[in-house]
PDB file of C-alpha atoms in Angstrom:
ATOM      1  CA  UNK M  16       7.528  69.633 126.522  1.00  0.00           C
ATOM      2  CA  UNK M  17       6.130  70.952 123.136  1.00  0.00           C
ATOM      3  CA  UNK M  18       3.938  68.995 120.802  1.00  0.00           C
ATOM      4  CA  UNK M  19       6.525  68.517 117.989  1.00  0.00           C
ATOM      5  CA  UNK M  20       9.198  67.352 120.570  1.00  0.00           C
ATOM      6  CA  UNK M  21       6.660  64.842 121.532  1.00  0.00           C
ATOM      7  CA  UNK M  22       5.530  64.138 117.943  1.00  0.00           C
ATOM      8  CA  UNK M  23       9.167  63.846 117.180  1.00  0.00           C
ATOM      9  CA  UNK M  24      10.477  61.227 119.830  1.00  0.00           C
ATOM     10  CA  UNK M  25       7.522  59.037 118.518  1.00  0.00           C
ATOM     11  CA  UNK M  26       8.365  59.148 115.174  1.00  0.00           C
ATOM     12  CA  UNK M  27      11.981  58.466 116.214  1.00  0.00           C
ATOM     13  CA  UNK M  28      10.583  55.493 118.649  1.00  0.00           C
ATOM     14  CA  UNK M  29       8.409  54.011 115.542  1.00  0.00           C
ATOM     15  CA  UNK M  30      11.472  54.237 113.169  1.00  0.00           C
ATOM     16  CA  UNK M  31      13.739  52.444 115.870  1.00  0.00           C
ATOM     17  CA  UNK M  32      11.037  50.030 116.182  1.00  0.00           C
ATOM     18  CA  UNK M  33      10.540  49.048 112.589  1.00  0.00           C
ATOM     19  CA  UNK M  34      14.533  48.829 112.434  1.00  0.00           C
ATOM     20  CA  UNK M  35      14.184  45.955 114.528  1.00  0.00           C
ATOM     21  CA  UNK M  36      11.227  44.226 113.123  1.00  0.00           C
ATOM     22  CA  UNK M  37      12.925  44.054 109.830  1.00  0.00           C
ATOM     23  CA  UNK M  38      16.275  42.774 111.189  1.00  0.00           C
ATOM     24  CA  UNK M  39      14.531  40.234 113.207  1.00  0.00           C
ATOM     25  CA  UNK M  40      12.856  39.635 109.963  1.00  0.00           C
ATOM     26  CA  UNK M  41      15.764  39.971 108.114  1.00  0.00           C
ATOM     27  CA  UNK M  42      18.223  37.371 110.545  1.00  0.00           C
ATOM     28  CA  UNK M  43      15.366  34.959 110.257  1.00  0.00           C
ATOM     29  CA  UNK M  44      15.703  34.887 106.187  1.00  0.00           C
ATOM     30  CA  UNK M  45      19.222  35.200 105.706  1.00  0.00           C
ATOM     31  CA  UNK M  46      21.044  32.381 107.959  1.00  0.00           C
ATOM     32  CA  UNK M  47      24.941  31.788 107.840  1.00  0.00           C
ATOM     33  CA  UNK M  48      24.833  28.133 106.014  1.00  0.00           C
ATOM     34  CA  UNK M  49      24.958  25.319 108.251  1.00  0.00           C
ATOM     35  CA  UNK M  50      27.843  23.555 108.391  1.00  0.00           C
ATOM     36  CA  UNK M  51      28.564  19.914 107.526  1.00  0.00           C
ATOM     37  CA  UNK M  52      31.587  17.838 109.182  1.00  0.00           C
ATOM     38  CA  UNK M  53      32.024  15.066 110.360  1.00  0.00           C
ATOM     39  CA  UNK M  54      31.820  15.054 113.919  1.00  0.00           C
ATOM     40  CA  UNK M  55      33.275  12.381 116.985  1.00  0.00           C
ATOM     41  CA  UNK M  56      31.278  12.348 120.390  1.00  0.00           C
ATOM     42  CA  UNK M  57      31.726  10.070 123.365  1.00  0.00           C
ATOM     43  CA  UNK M  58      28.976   8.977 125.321  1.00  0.00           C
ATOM     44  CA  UNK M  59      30.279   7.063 128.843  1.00  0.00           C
ATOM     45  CA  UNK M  60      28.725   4.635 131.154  1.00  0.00           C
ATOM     46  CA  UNK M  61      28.750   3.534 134.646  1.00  0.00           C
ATOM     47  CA  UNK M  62      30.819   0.559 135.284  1.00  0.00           C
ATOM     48  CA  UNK M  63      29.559  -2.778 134.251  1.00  0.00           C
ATOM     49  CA  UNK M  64      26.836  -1.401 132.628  1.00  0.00           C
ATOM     50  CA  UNK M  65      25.683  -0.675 129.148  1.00  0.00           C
ATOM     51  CA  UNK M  66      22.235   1.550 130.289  1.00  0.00           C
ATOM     52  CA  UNK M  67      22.469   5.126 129.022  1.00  0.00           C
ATOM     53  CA  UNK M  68      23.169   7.936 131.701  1.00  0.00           C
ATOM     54  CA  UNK M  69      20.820  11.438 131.456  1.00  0.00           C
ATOM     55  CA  UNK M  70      24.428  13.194 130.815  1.00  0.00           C
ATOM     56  CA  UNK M  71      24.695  10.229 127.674  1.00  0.00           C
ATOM     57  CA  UNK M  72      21.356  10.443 126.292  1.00  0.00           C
ATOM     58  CA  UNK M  73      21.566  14.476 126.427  1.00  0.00           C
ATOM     59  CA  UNK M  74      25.231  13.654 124.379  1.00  0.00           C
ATOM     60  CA  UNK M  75      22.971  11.606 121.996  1.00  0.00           C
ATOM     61  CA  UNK M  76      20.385  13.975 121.366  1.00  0.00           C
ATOM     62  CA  UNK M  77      22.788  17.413 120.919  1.00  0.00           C
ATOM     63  CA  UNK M  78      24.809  15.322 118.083  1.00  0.00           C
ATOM     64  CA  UNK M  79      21.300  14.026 116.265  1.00  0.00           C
ATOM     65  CA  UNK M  80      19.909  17.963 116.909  1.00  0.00           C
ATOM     66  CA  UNK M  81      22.844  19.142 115.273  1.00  0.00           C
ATOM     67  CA  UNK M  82      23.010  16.781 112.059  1.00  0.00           C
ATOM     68  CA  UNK M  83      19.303  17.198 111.634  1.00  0.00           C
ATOM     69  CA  UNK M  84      19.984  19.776 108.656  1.00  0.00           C
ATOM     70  CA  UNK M  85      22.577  17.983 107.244  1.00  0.00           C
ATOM     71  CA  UNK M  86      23.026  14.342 104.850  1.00  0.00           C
ATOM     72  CA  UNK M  87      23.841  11.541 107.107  1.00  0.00           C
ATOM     73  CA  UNK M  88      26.322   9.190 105.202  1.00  0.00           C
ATOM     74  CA  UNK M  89      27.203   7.139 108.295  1.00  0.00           C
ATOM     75  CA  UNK M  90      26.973   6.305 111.857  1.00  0.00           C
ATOM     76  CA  UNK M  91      29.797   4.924 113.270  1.00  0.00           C
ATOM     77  CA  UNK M  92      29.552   3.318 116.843  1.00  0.00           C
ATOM     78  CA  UNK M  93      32.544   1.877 118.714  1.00  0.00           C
ATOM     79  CA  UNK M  94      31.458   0.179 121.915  1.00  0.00           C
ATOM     80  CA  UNK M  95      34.421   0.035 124.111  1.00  0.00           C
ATOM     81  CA  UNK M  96      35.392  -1.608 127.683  1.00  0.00           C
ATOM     82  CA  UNK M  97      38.065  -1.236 130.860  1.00  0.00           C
ATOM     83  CA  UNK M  98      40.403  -3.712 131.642  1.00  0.00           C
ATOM     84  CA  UNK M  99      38.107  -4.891 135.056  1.00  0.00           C
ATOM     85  CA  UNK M 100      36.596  -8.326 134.809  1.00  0.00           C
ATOM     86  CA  UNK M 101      36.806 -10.919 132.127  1.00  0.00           C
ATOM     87  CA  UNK M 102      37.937 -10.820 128.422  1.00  0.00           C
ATOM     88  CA  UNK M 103      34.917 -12.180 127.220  1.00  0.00           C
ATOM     89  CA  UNK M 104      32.586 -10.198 129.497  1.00  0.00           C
ATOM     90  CA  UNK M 105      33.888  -6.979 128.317  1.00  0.00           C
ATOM     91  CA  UNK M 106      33.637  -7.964 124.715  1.00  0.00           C
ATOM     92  CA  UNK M 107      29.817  -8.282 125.196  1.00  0.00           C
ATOM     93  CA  UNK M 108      29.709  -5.193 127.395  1.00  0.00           C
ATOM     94  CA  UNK M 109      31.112  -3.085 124.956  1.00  0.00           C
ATOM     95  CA  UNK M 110      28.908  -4.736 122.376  1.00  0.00           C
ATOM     96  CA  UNK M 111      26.039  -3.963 124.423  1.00  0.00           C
ATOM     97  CA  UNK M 112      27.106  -0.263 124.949  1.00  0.00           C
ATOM     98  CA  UNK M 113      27.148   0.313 121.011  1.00  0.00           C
ATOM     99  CA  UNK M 114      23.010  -1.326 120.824  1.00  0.00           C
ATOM    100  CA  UNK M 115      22.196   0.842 123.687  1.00  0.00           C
ATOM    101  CA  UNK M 116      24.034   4.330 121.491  1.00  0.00           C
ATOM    102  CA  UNK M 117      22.232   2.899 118.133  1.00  0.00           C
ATOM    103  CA  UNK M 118      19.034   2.477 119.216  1.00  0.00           C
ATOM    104  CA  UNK M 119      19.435   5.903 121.304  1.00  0.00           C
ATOM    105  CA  UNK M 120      20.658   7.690 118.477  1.00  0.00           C
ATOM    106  CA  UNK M 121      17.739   5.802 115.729  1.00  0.00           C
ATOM    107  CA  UNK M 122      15.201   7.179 118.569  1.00  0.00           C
ATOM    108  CA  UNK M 123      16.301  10.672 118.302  1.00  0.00           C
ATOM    109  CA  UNK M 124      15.398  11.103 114.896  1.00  0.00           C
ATOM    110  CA  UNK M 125      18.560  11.582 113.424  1.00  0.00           C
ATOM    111  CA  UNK M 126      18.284  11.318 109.822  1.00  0.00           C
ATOM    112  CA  UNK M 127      18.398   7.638 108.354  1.00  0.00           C
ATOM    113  CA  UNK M 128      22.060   6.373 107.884  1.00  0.00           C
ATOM    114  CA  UNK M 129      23.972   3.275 107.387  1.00  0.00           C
ATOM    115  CA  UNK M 130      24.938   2.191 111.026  1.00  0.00           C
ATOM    116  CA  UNK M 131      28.598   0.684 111.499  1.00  0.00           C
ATOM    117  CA  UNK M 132      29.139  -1.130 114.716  1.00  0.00           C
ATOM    118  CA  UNK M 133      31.926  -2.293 116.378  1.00  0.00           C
ATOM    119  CA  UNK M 134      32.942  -3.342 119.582  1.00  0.00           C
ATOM    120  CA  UNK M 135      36.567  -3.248 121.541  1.00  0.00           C
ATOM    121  CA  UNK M 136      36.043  -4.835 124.540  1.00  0.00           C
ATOM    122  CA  UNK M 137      39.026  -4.464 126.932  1.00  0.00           C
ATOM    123  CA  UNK M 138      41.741  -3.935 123.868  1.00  0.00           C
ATOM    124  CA  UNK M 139      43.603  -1.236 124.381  1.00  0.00           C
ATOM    125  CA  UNK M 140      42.474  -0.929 128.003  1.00  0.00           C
ATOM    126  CA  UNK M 141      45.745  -1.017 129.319  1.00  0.00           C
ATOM    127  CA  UNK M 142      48.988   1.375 129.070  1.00  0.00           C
ATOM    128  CA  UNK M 143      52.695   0.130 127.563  1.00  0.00           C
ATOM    129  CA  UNK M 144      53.870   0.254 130.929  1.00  0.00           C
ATOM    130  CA  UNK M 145      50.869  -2.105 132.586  1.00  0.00           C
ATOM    131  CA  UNK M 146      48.464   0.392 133.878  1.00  0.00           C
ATOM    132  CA  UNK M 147      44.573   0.837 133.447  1.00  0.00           C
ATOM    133  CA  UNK M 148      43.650   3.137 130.684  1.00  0.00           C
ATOM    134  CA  UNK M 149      41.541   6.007 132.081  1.00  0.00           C
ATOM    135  CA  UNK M 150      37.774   6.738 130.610  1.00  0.00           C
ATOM    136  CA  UNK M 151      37.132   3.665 128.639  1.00  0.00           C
ATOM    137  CA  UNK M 152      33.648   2.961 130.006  1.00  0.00           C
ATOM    138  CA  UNK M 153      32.378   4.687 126.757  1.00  0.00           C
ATOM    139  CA  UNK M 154      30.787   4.352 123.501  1.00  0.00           C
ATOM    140  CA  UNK M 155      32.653   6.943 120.755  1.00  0.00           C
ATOM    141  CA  UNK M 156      30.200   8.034 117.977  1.00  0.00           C
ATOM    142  CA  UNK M 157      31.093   9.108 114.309  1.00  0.00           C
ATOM    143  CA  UNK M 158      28.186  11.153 112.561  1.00  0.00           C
ATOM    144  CA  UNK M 159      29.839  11.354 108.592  1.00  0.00           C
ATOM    145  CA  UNK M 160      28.138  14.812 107.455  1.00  0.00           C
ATOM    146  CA  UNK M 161      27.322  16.569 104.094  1.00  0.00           C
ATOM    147  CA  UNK M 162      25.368  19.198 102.937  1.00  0.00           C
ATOM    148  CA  UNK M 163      21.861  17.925 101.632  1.00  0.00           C
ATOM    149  CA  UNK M 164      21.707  17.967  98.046  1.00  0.00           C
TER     150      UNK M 164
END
């Protein structure tokens, strides 16, 4: 191979290579804008128990990762309970679900917010037609978004 084929695949190797330092460059300046709605996630529970699972606290920290760039109006947390065991009970279980999300979510370091909590208990548990609702061993979490100011 001659000396100016060899000079000239360089070159063309250095050019290619400076392409992709200035796109990398380039991608890391220019980002598509992040964007800021609200967003609903559910985080469940084993039964009779208001102690955050790995798979919940990994819910918790995706949802305070991804409103880290954003204005938190609002956290809304909705403790909720199945129809199994007493009224009262699962009033305080589902009560006790929602402290365990809050202080989860306030230990993430998602942005400060006003926190709403509510609790269910076993309303709604059951279908029209008598039956045991499915998946209501779960806290549901509103983050209210906007774009920082």
């Amino acid at each position: 191979m001659s000396l100016l084929k060899i000079a000239g695949i360089g070159a063309l190797a250095l050019t290619l290579a400076a392409c992709a330092t200035v796109e990398t460059a380039r991608e890391r300046l220019v980002r598509a804008p992040t964007v800021c709605t609200d967003q609903t996630v559910q985080v469940y529970f084993e039964p009779d128990s208001a102690e955050l699972t790995r798979e919940g606290r990994a819910v918790i920290k995706a949802a305070a990762d991804e409103a880290r760039s954003c204005a938190v109006a609002a956290v809304e947390v909705m403790g909720l309970a199945d129809a199994a065991g007493a009224p009262g009970a699962n009033l305080d279980l589902s009560k006790r679900r929602a402290q365990s999300v809050t202080a989860a979510l306030a230990a993430s370091g998602l942005p400060a917010a006003e926190f709403k909590l509510a609790a269910a208990g076993d309303a709604g548990s059951m279908t029209a037609d008598g039956k045991a609702a499915p998946l209501r061993r779960r806290a549901d979490i509103t983050l209210r978004l906007a774009q920082r100011k």
